[in-house]
Short mmCIF file of C-alpha atoms (C1' of nucleotides) in Angstrom, two decimals:
data_model
loop_
_atom_site.label_atom_id
_atom_site.label_comp_id
_atom_site.label_asym_id
_atom_site.label_seq_id
_atom_site.Cartn_x
_atom_site.Cartn_y
_atom_site.Cartn_z
CA UNK O 1 119.24 105.97 54.33
CA UNK O 2 121.43 109.40 55.43
CA UNK O 3 124.53 107.54 56.64
CA UNK O 4 125.32 109.21 53.26
CA UNK O 5 124.68 112.36 54.27
CA UNK O 6 126.45 112.85 57.40
CA UNK O 7 129.55 112.02 55.55
CA UNK O 8 129.26 114.41 52.79
CA UNK O 9 128.55 116.96 55.82
CA UNK O 10 132.25 115.69 56.82
CA UNK O 11 134.10 115.89 53.95
CA UNK O 12 131.63 119.28 53.42
CA UNK O 13 133.89 120.73 55.32
CA UNK O 14 136.93 119.17 54.80
CA UNK O 15 138.35 116.71 52.38
CA UNK O 16 139.89 113.33 54.13
CA UNK O 17 139.85 109.73 54.02
CA UNK O 18 137.89 107.10 54.89
CA UNK O 19 140.10 106.82 58.51
CA UNK O 20 140.14 110.56 58.84
CA UNK O 21 135.86 110.08 58.21
CA UNK O 22 136.24 106.92 61.16
CA UNK O 23 137.90 109.73 63.68
CA UNK O 24 135.77 113.09 62.25
CA UNK O 25 132.21 110.92 63.52
CA UNK O 26 133.42 110.11 66.73
CA UNK O 27 134.72 113.71 67.17
CA UNK O 28 132.22 115.68 65.51
CA UNK O 29 129.40 114.32 65.55
CA UNK O 30 129.90 111.57 68.11
CA UNK O 31 126.29 112.13 70.05
CA UNK O 32 123.62 111.64 67.76
CA UNK O 33 125.48 110.22 64.35
CA UNK O 34 127.45 106.59 64.22
CA UNK O 35 129.30 104.57 61.61
CA UNK O 36 131.82 101.95 61.90
CA UNK O 37 134.17 101.73 59.85
CA UNK O 38 133.02 99.09 57.63
CA UNK O 39 130.06 100.72 56.59
CA UNK O 40 132.65 103.24 56.86
CA UNK O 41 133.97 102.44 53.74
CA UNK O 42 131.56 100.90 51.61
CA UNK O 43 129.38 104.11 51.16
CA UNK O 44 132.32 105.39 50.13
CA UNK O 45 132.51 103.03 47.45
CA UNK O 46 128.96 103.79 46.05
CA UNK O 47 129.12 107.67 46.97
CA UNK O 48 132.13 107.19 44.25
CA UNK O 49 129.97 105.17 42.23
CA UNK O 50 127.21 108.29 42.32
CA UNK O 51 129.75 110.88 41.84
CA UNK O 52 128.79 112.60 44.41
CA UNK O 53 132.72 112.86 45.78
CA UNK O 54 135.86 112.21 43.90
CA UNK O 55 139.22 110.81 45.30
CA UNK O 56 142.98 112.24 45.26
CA UNK O 57 144.96 109.32 46.07
CA UNK O 58 147.91 110.00 48.65
CA UNK O 59 151.26 107.76 48.28
CA UNK O 60 152.27 106.98 51.79
CA UNK O 61 156.51 105.74 52.94
CA UNK O 62 155.62 101.58 55.21
CA UNK O 63 151.17 102.75 55.21
CA UNK O 64 148.32 101.88 52.93
CA UNK O 65 147.99 104.49 50.17
CA UNK O 66 145.20 107.16 51.35
CA UNK O 67 142.21 108.33 49.46
CA UNK O 68 141.56 111.22 50.05
CA UNK O 69 137.85 112.12 49.26
CA UNK O 70 136.41 115.76 48.24
CA UNK O 71 132.73 116.77 47.28
CA UNK O 72 131.62 117.01 43.83
CA UNK O 73 129.13 119.78 42.46
CA UNK O 74 126.39 117.55 41.79
CA UNK O 75 127.64 116.21 46.56
CA UNK O 76 127.21 119.10 47.91
CA UNK O 77 123.82 118.95 45.22
CA UNK O 78 122.71 116.32 47.08
CA UNK O 79 123.50 117.85 50.70
CA UNK O 80 121.55 121.01 50.33
CA UNK O 81 118.78 119.00 48.60
CA UNK O 82 119.10 116.77 51.51
CA UNK O 83 118.67 118.94 54.77
CA UNK O 84 115.24 121.34 53.67
CA UNK O 85 114.08 118.20 52.39
CA UNK O 86 112.27 116.60 55.30
CA UNK O 87 113.37 114.29 57.84
CA UNK O 88 110.99 111.43 59.88
CA UNK O 89 111.85 111.20 63.13
CA UNK O 90 113.70 108.91 64.11
CA UNK O 91 112.03 105.26 65.24
CA UNK O 92 112.13 104.84 68.59
CA UNK O 93 113.45 100.90 69.96
CA UNK O 94 114.69 100.95 73.30
CA UNK O 95 115.79 97.55 74.42
CA UNK O 96 116.52 98.12 78.12
CA UNK O 97 112.19 99.22 78.11
CA UNK O 98 111.63 96.56 77.24
CA UNK O 99 113.16 94.95 79.72
CA UNK O 100 111.47 97.48 82.48
CA UNK O 101 107.96 96.56 80.79
CA UNK O 102 108.72 93.26 81.16
CA UNK O 103 110.38 93.15 85.00
CA UNK O 104 107.43 91.16 86.37
CA UNK O 105 109.91 88.18 84.97
CA UNK O 106 112.60 88.64 87.23
CA UNK O 107 113.68 90.33 90.56
CA UNK O 108 114.21 94.04 90.72
CA UNK O 109 117.33 93.00 91.77
CA UNK O 110 118.33 92.12 87.85
CA UNK O 111 116.96 95.58 86.79
CA UNK O 112 119.12 97.75 88.97
CA UNK O 113 122.14 95.87 87.89
CA UNK O 114 121.52 96.76 84.05
CA UNK O 115 119.86 100.33 84.72
CA UNK O 116 123.15 101.05 86.74
CA UNK O 117 124.58 99.79 83.56
CA UNK O 118 123.23 102.24 81.52
CA UNK O 119 123.63 104.77 84.07
CA UNK O 120 127.65 105.10 84.38
CA UNK O 121 127.56 105.69 80.52
CA UNK O 122 125.25 107.93 80.62
CA UNK O 123 127.12 110.00 83.31
CA UNK O 124 130.04 109.56 81.44
CA UNK O 125 128.62 110.81 78.76
CA UNK O 126 126.79 113.35 80.20
CA UNK O 127 130.74 114.78 81.84
CA UNK O 128 131.84 114.33 78.55
CA UNK O 129 129.70 116.99 77.31
CA UNK O 130 129.39 119.98 80.31
CA UNK O 131 132.51 120.09 79.02
CA UNK O 132 133.00 120.32 75.73
CA UNK O 133 130.02 122.49 77.32
CA UNK O 134 132.54 124.53 79.52
CA UNK O 135 135.20 124.64 76.71
CA UNK O 136 132.56 127.25 74.70
CA UNK O 137 131.81 129.20 76.76
CA UNK O 138 135.80 130.00 77.40
CA UNK O 139 136.40 130.95 74.19
CA UNK O 140 136.52 135.34 73.41
CA UNK O 141 132.37 135.92 71.89
CA UNK O 142 133.41 136.21 68.77
CA UNK O 143 135.20 133.08 69.02
CA UNK O 144 132.38 131.46 69.61
CA UNK O 145 129.55 132.18 66.78
CA UNK O 146 131.20 130.09 64.43
CA UNK O 147 130.55 127.32 66.71
CA UNK O 148 126.58 128.37 67.04
CA UNK O 149 124.63 126.12 65.01
CA UNK O 150 127.40 122.50 66.64
CA UNK O 151 126.77 124.01 69.55
CA UNK O 152 123.28 123.57 69.61
CA UNK O 153 123.26 119.57 68.69
CA UNK O 154 125.66 119.71 71.94
CA UNK O 155 122.34 121.32 74.32
CA UNK O 156 120.17 118.51 72.83
CA UNK O 157 122.75 115.74 74.36
CA UNK O 158 123.18 117.46 77.22
CA UNK O 159 119.35 118.13 78.32
CA UNK O 160 119.17 114.49 76.28
CA UNK O 161 121.49 112.17 79.12
CA UNK O 162 120.25 114.78 81.99
CA UNK O 163 116.21 113.74 81.20
CA UNK O 164 117.95 110.55 81.05
CA UNK O 165 119.78 110.59 84.98
CA UNK O 166 116.16 111.29 86.46
CA UNK O 167 114.00 109.41 84.82
CA UNK O 168 116.75 106.49 86.31
CA UNK O 169 116.59 108.32 89.65
CA UNK O 170 112.46 107.83 89.56
CA UNK O 171 113.19 103.98 88.39
CA UNK O 172 115.69 103.42 90.64
CA UNK O 173 112.88 104.47 93.79
CA UNK O 174 110.69 102.56 92.51
CA UNK O 175 112.80 99.54 91.96
CA UNK O 176 114.36 99.15 95.84
CA UNK O 177 110.77 99.83 97.03
CA UNK O 178 109.28 96.55 95.26
CA UNK O 179 112.12 94.86 96.75
CA UNK O 180 111.69 96.52 100.00
CA UNK O 181 107.68 94.42 99.42
CA UNK O 182 109.36 91.81 97.79
CA UNK O 183 112.34 90.56 101.17
CA UNK M 1 118.13 91.52 67.25
CA UNK M 2 115.85 92.44 69.88
CA UNK M 3 112.59 92.11 67.57
CA UNK M 4 112.62 88.68 68.97
CA UNK M 5 112.58 89.69 72.66
CA UNK M 6 109.96 92.33 71.88
CA UNK M 7 107.33 89.83 71.11
CA UNK M 8 107.85 87.10 73.47
CA UNK M 9 107.13 90.47 75.76
CA UNK M 10 103.35 90.77 74.53
CA UNK M 11 103.48 87.12 73.69
CA UNK M 12 104.53 86.55 77.31
CA UNK M 13 100.90 88.24 78.39
CA UNK M 14 98.75 87.05 76.15
CA UNK M 15 97.96 85.46 73.34
CA UNK M 16 97.90 86.27 69.59
CA UNK M 17 97.98 86.49 66.25
CA UNK M 18 100.54 88.40 64.21
CA UNK M 19 97.77 91.39 63.79
CA UNK M 20 97.34 90.62 67.06
CA UNK M 21 100.54 92.11 67.79
CA UNK M 22 101.00 94.99 65.56
CA UNK M 23 98.25 96.37 67.16
CA UNK M 24 100.08 95.08 70.55
CA UNK M 25 103.49 97.00 69.74
CA UNK M 26 101.05 100.60 68.74
CA UNK M 27 98.68 100.43 72.10
CA UNK M 28 101.38 98.75 74.58
CA UNK M 29 105.26 99.20 73.52
CA UNK M 30 104.72 102.30 71.04
CA UNK M 31 106.82 104.40 72.97
CA UNK M 32 110.10 102.54 72.59
CA UNK M 33 109.51 99.62 70.34
CA UNK M 34 108.27 99.44 66.94
CA UNK M 35 107.83 97.46 64.23
CA UNK M 36 105.70 96.75 60.51
CA UNK M 37 103.23 94.44 59.60
CA UNK M 38 105.74 92.30 57.25
CA UNK M 39 109.41 92.35 59.72
CA UNK M 40 106.27 90.84 62.71
CA UNK M 41 105.18 87.88 60.35
CA UNK M 42 108.90 87.36 58.72
CA UNK M 43 110.44 87.39 62.60
CA UNK M 44 107.14 84.76 63.72
CA UNK M 45 107.92 82.77 61.21
CA UNK M 46 111.69 82.54 62.61
CA UNK M 47 110.71 82.31 65.59
CA UNK M 48 108.17 79.03 65.67
CA UNK M 49 110.78 77.35 63.17
CA UNK M 50 113.09 77.97 66.76
CA UNK M 51 110.35 76.35 69.23
CA UNK M 52 110.49 79.94 71.02
CA UNK M 53 106.49 79.73 70.03
CA UNK M 54 103.59 77.30 69.11
CA UNK M 55 100.82 78.28 67.30
CA UNK M 56 96.58 76.53 67.28
CA UNK M 57 94.93 77.65 63.89
CA UNK M 58 90.95 79.87 63.83
CA UNK M 59 89.35 79.01 61.87
CA UNK M 60 87.41 82.17 60.91
CA UNK M 61 84.68 82.89 58.09
CA UNK M 62 84.80 85.33 54.69
CA UNK M 63 88.74 86.45 56.93
CA UNK M 64 91.51 84.51 56.54
CA UNK M 65 92.27 81.88 59.48
CA UNK M 66 93.82 83.72 62.51
CA UNK M 67 97.23 82.02 63.58
CA UNK M 68 97.19 81.87 66.75
CA UNK M 69 101.04 82.04 68.40
CA UNK M 70 102.06 81.08 71.95
CA UNK M 71 104.91 80.77 74.59
CA UNK M 72 106.26 77.53 74.62
CA UNK M 73 108.78 76.53 77.45
CA UNK M 74 111.77 77.53 75.74
CA UNK M 75 110.66 80.63 74.30
CA UNK M 76 109.80 81.63 77.61
CA UNK M 77 113.36 81.00 78.67
CA UNK M 78 114.64 82.85 76.39
CA UNK M 79 113.04 85.69 77.30
CA UNK M 80 114.54 85.30 80.61
CA UNK M 81 117.80 85.40 79.80
CA UNK M 82 117.98 88.26 77.69
CA UNK M 83 116.28 90.49 80.14
CA UNK M 84 119.14 89.11 82.82
CA UNK M 85 121.47 89.38 80.01
CA UNK M 86 122.96 93.22 78.80
CA UNK M 87 121.97 95.04 76.44
CA UNK M 88 124.27 97.76 74.67
CA UNK M 89 122.75 100.77 74.92
CA UNK M 90 120.84 102.40 72.03
CA UNK M 91 123.47 104.02 69.44
CA UNK M 92 122.29 107.11 68.56
CA UNK M 93 121.64 107.90 64.73
CA UNK M 94 119.63 111.65 64.69
CA UNK M 95 119.12 112.99 60.75
CA UNK M 96 117.80 116.25 61.99
CA UNK M 97 121.05 116.74 64.24
CA UNK M 98 123.34 116.22 61.66
CA UNK M 99 120.89 118.71 58.96
CA UNK M 100 121.65 121.71 61.96
CA UNK M 101 124.68 121.01 62.81
CA UNK M 102 125.36 121.40 58.46
CA UNK M 103 122.70 124.49 58.74
CA UNK M 104 124.91 127.42 57.41
CA UNK M 105 125.01 126.18 53.99
CA UNK M 106 120.53 126.99 54.36
CA UNK M 107 118.90 129.93 55.58
CA UNK M 108 117.54 129.67 59.08
CA UNK M 109 114.11 129.64 57.89
CA UNK M 110 114.35 126.03 55.98
CA UNK M 111 115.40 125.22 59.46
CA UNK M 112 113.06 126.58 61.76
CA UNK M 113 110.09 125.01 59.04
CA UNK M 114 111.70 121.72 59.86
CA UNK M 115 111.86 121.91 63.45
CA UNK M 116 108.22 123.23 63.75
CA UNK M 117 107.43 120.01 61.33
CA UNK M 118 108.87 117.59 63.81
CA UNK M 119 107.96 119.60 67.19
CA UNK M 120 104.05 119.20 66.03
CA UNK M 121 104.82 115.58 66.43
CA UNK M 122 106.49 115.51 70.13
CA UNK M 123 104.14 118.28 71.60
CA UNK M 124 100.97 115.74 69.99
CA UNK M 125 103.57 111.95 71.92
CA UNK M 126 104.01 113.99 74.89
CA UNK M 127 100.18 115.00 75.03
CA UNK M 128 99.18 110.92 74.38
CA UNK M 129 101.77 110.19 76.97
CA UNK M 130 100.44 112.69 79.59
CA UNK M 131 96.63 111.73 79.34
CA UNK M 132 98.67 107.72 79.43
CA UNK M 133 99.09 109.54 82.99
CA UNK M 134 96.05 111.01 83.90
CA UNK M 135 93.71 107.34 83.80
CA UNK M 136 96.65 105.36 85.05
CA UNK M 137 96.26 108.19 88.27
CA UNK M 138 92.83 108.13 88.32
CA UNK M 139 92.79 104.59 89.35
CA UNK M 140 92.10 103.68 92.42
CA UNK M 141 95.47 102.80 94.01
CA UNK M 142 95.90 98.78 94.45
CA UNK M 143 94.59 99.18 90.34
CA UNK M 144 97.45 100.86 90.23
CA UNK M 145 99.87 98.37 91.10
CA UNK M 146 99.84 95.69 88.70
CA UNK M 147 101.66 98.90 86.65
CA UNK M 148 103.96 100.46 88.32
CA UNK M 149 106.46 98.53 85.43
CA UNK M 150 105.14 99.43 82.51
CA UNK M 151 104.44 103.36 84.12
CA UNK M 152 107.77 103.42 84.38
CA UNK M 153 108.50 103.67 80.81
CA UNK M 154 105.50 106.09 80.14
CA UNK M 155 107.78 107.67 82.71
CA UNK M 156 110.83 107.72 80.39
CA UNK M 157 108.93 109.01 77.22
CA UNK M 158 107.06 112.03 79.17
CA UNK M 159 110.82 113.38 80.30
CA UNK M 160 112.19 112.50 77.68
CA UNK M 161 109.80 114.03 74.75
CA UNK M 162 109.31 117.77 77.91
CA UNK M 163 113.31 117.97 77.16
CA UNK M 164 113.12 117.18 73.46
CA UNK M 165 110.71 120.81 73.76
CA UNK M 166 112.41 122.50 75.90
CA UNK M 167 115.95 122.61 73.86
CA UNK M 168 113.68 122.83 70.72
CA UNK M 169 113.13 126.33 71.83
CA UNK M 170 116.33 127.21 72.52
CA UNK M 171 117.27 126.20 69.09
CA UNK M 172 113.99 127.93 67.71
CA UNK M 173 115.51 131.12 69.50
CA UNK M 174 119.41 131.04 67.96
CA UNK M 175 118.02 130.71 65.02
CA UNK M 176 115.53 133.90 65.33
CA UNK M 177 118.66 135.70 66.13
CA UNK M 178 120.17 134.46 63.51
CA UNK M 179 117.28 135.22 60.95
CA UNK M 180 117.38 138.52 62.08
CA UNK M 181 121.34 139.02 61.82
CA UNK M 182 121.26 138.06 58.09
CA UNK M 183 117.66 139.49 57.71
"C1'" DT N 1 156.63 92.40 74.88
"C1'" DA N 2 151.93 94.55 74.37
"C1'" DT N 3 148.68 97.37 73.03
"C1'" DG N 4 146.98 100.94 69.43
"C1'" DC N 5 146.95 103.80 66.14
"C1'" DC N 6 147.69 103.78 61.57
"C1'" DA N 7 144.75 102.80 56.68
"C1'" DT N 8 143.05 98.75 54.06
"C1'" DG N 9 139.19 96.77 52.92
"C1'" DT N 10 136.08 91.82 51.72
"C1'" DA N 11 131.30 88.43 52.89
"C1'" DA N 12 128.43 86.86 55.41
"C1'" DG N 13 124.52 87.44 57.61
"C1'" DG N 14 121.27 89.60 59.97
"C1'" DG N 15 117.16 93.58 59.65
"C1'" DG N 16 114.12 96.77 58.33
"C1'" DT N 17 111.99 98.85 54.47
"C1'" DT N 18 109.08 99.39 50.29
"C1'" DA N 19 106.86 97.34 47.11
"C1'" DC N 20 103.51 94.33 46.24
"C1'" DA N 21 99.26 90.80 46.79
"C1'" DT N 22 95.32 90.07 47.45
"C1'" DG N 23 90.65 90.19 49.48
"C1'" DA N 24 85.77 90.74 52.72
"C1'" DT N 25 83.17 93.07 56.06
"C1'" DT N 26 81.90 97.77 58.42
"C1'" DG N 27 80.86 102.80 59.47
"C1'" DA N 28 80.54 107.63 57.30
"C1'" DT B 1 81.20 105.17 47.83
"C1'" DC B 2 85.98 105.51 50.73
"C1'" DA B 3 88.50 105.09 53.74
"C1'" DA B 4 89.54 102.13 56.92
"C1'" DT B 5 89.93 97.56 59.45
"C1'" DC B 6 90.62 93.02 60.08
"C1'" DA B 7 94.42 89.09 58.21
"C1'" DT B 8 97.83 87.29 55.74
"C1'" DG B 9 102.28 87.25 53.35
"C1'" DT B 10 106.17 87.20 49.70
"C1'" DA B 11 110.23 89.19 47.37
"C1'" DA B 12 114.15 92.34 46.62
"C1'" DC B 13 116.81 95.09 48.24
"C1'" DC B 14 118.70 98.52 50.87
"C1'" DC B 15 121.68 99.01 55.81
"C1'" DC B 16 124.55 97.42 59.67
"C1'" DT B 17 126.78 94.00 62.04
"C1'" DT B 18 130.41 91.03 63.07
"C1'" DA B 19 134.53 88.91 61.50
"C1'" DC B 20 137.93 87.39 58.56
"C1'" DA B 21 142.06 89.71 56.56
"C1'" DT B 22 147.06 92.25 56.65
"C1'" DG B 23 151.18 95.02 58.21
"C1'" DG B 24 153.65 99.02 59.80
"C1'" DC B 25 155.30 102.28 63.66
"C1'" DA B 26 155.02 103.94 68.01
"C1'" DT B 27 154.93 104.53 72.55
"C1'" DA B 28 154.79 102.15 77.12
#
DNA sequence: TATGCCATGTAAGGGGTTACATGATTGA
DNA sequence: TCAATCATGTAACCCCTTACATGGCATA
């Protein structure tokens, strides 16, 4: 139920359209919150009805009008209240682990290939995160200060991906042993 | 869409009722798949209609009849096919990180308290996992063999929780600094 | 000529949460 | 006597995914 609050966070920094928010999710919250454009437009409609956000129309030629949303006082309050309220830790539902658990039903190679696919994705994400970290660290110290909190979320991404890849090595080793034993 | 397959995995080992499955999720897949009893009963109804599972009634005195479900051939096939098919990596949606990102709207103490709540939960989970690992390692080598794959899922839990706690230390350090600077 | 970006939406269906509903047995 | 465990379900609601729908502009 926090898509609402993630949107409020993005709009708190800067007013924007549904399309801006879509990009905002990708660029700013991408490693810990994701939303599709369909979700965003529907949510904005609801939040407008709840008067958490206001909109101004911007006319454009050739393109549809931009609906630029900004926080109301009520929206700002909602966000501040939510931050102070406890949230439940995430429910973990990981299909890859279900497959591994039931791996006796298939060949080690099937599992290894699936693992490989996931590993590539995780490697790319780690590379992106490390790149961002390097960019931040290259800034002069005083310019880094405003990014202290976002930087911590980036650290979560880095530590998480490193852990995942470390685990993947253990899995690969074990599956290779099983393959040899079977072959 | 994999609750269906998680249920098939549990029933593949042993036939069981909705209630048995609820316990099965907690005890066997708990660190990587969770489902409520309402979800399970509704899903079983659907899977029965799709003929992935069959049921036999067991009469009991004083209690409602147990509906014991077991896989059909079609269910077993569905499971094997699913294991070989690529699954998308999980979408990450982590409200705690959204809060941290927008932490400038509140006091460091508010964030520290929320972090503390989550930390306790993660510490308990890690303790449980390490306990299970110790139990497995205490078994004679030949008894360990059938648990090789479930053991790997347990390792995912351990590495994940260790990473989370390591990150929490970084966050605590940074928030403490901010608190001092503000006070 | 085709891909991608800009920019917005609706509709159907699937999945999950919360609340409601019942009722016996067992152990602290 | 109270809480937990056994054992099953329905209903309303919310959230998310997939598919459908439109159309101009810019770049390769």
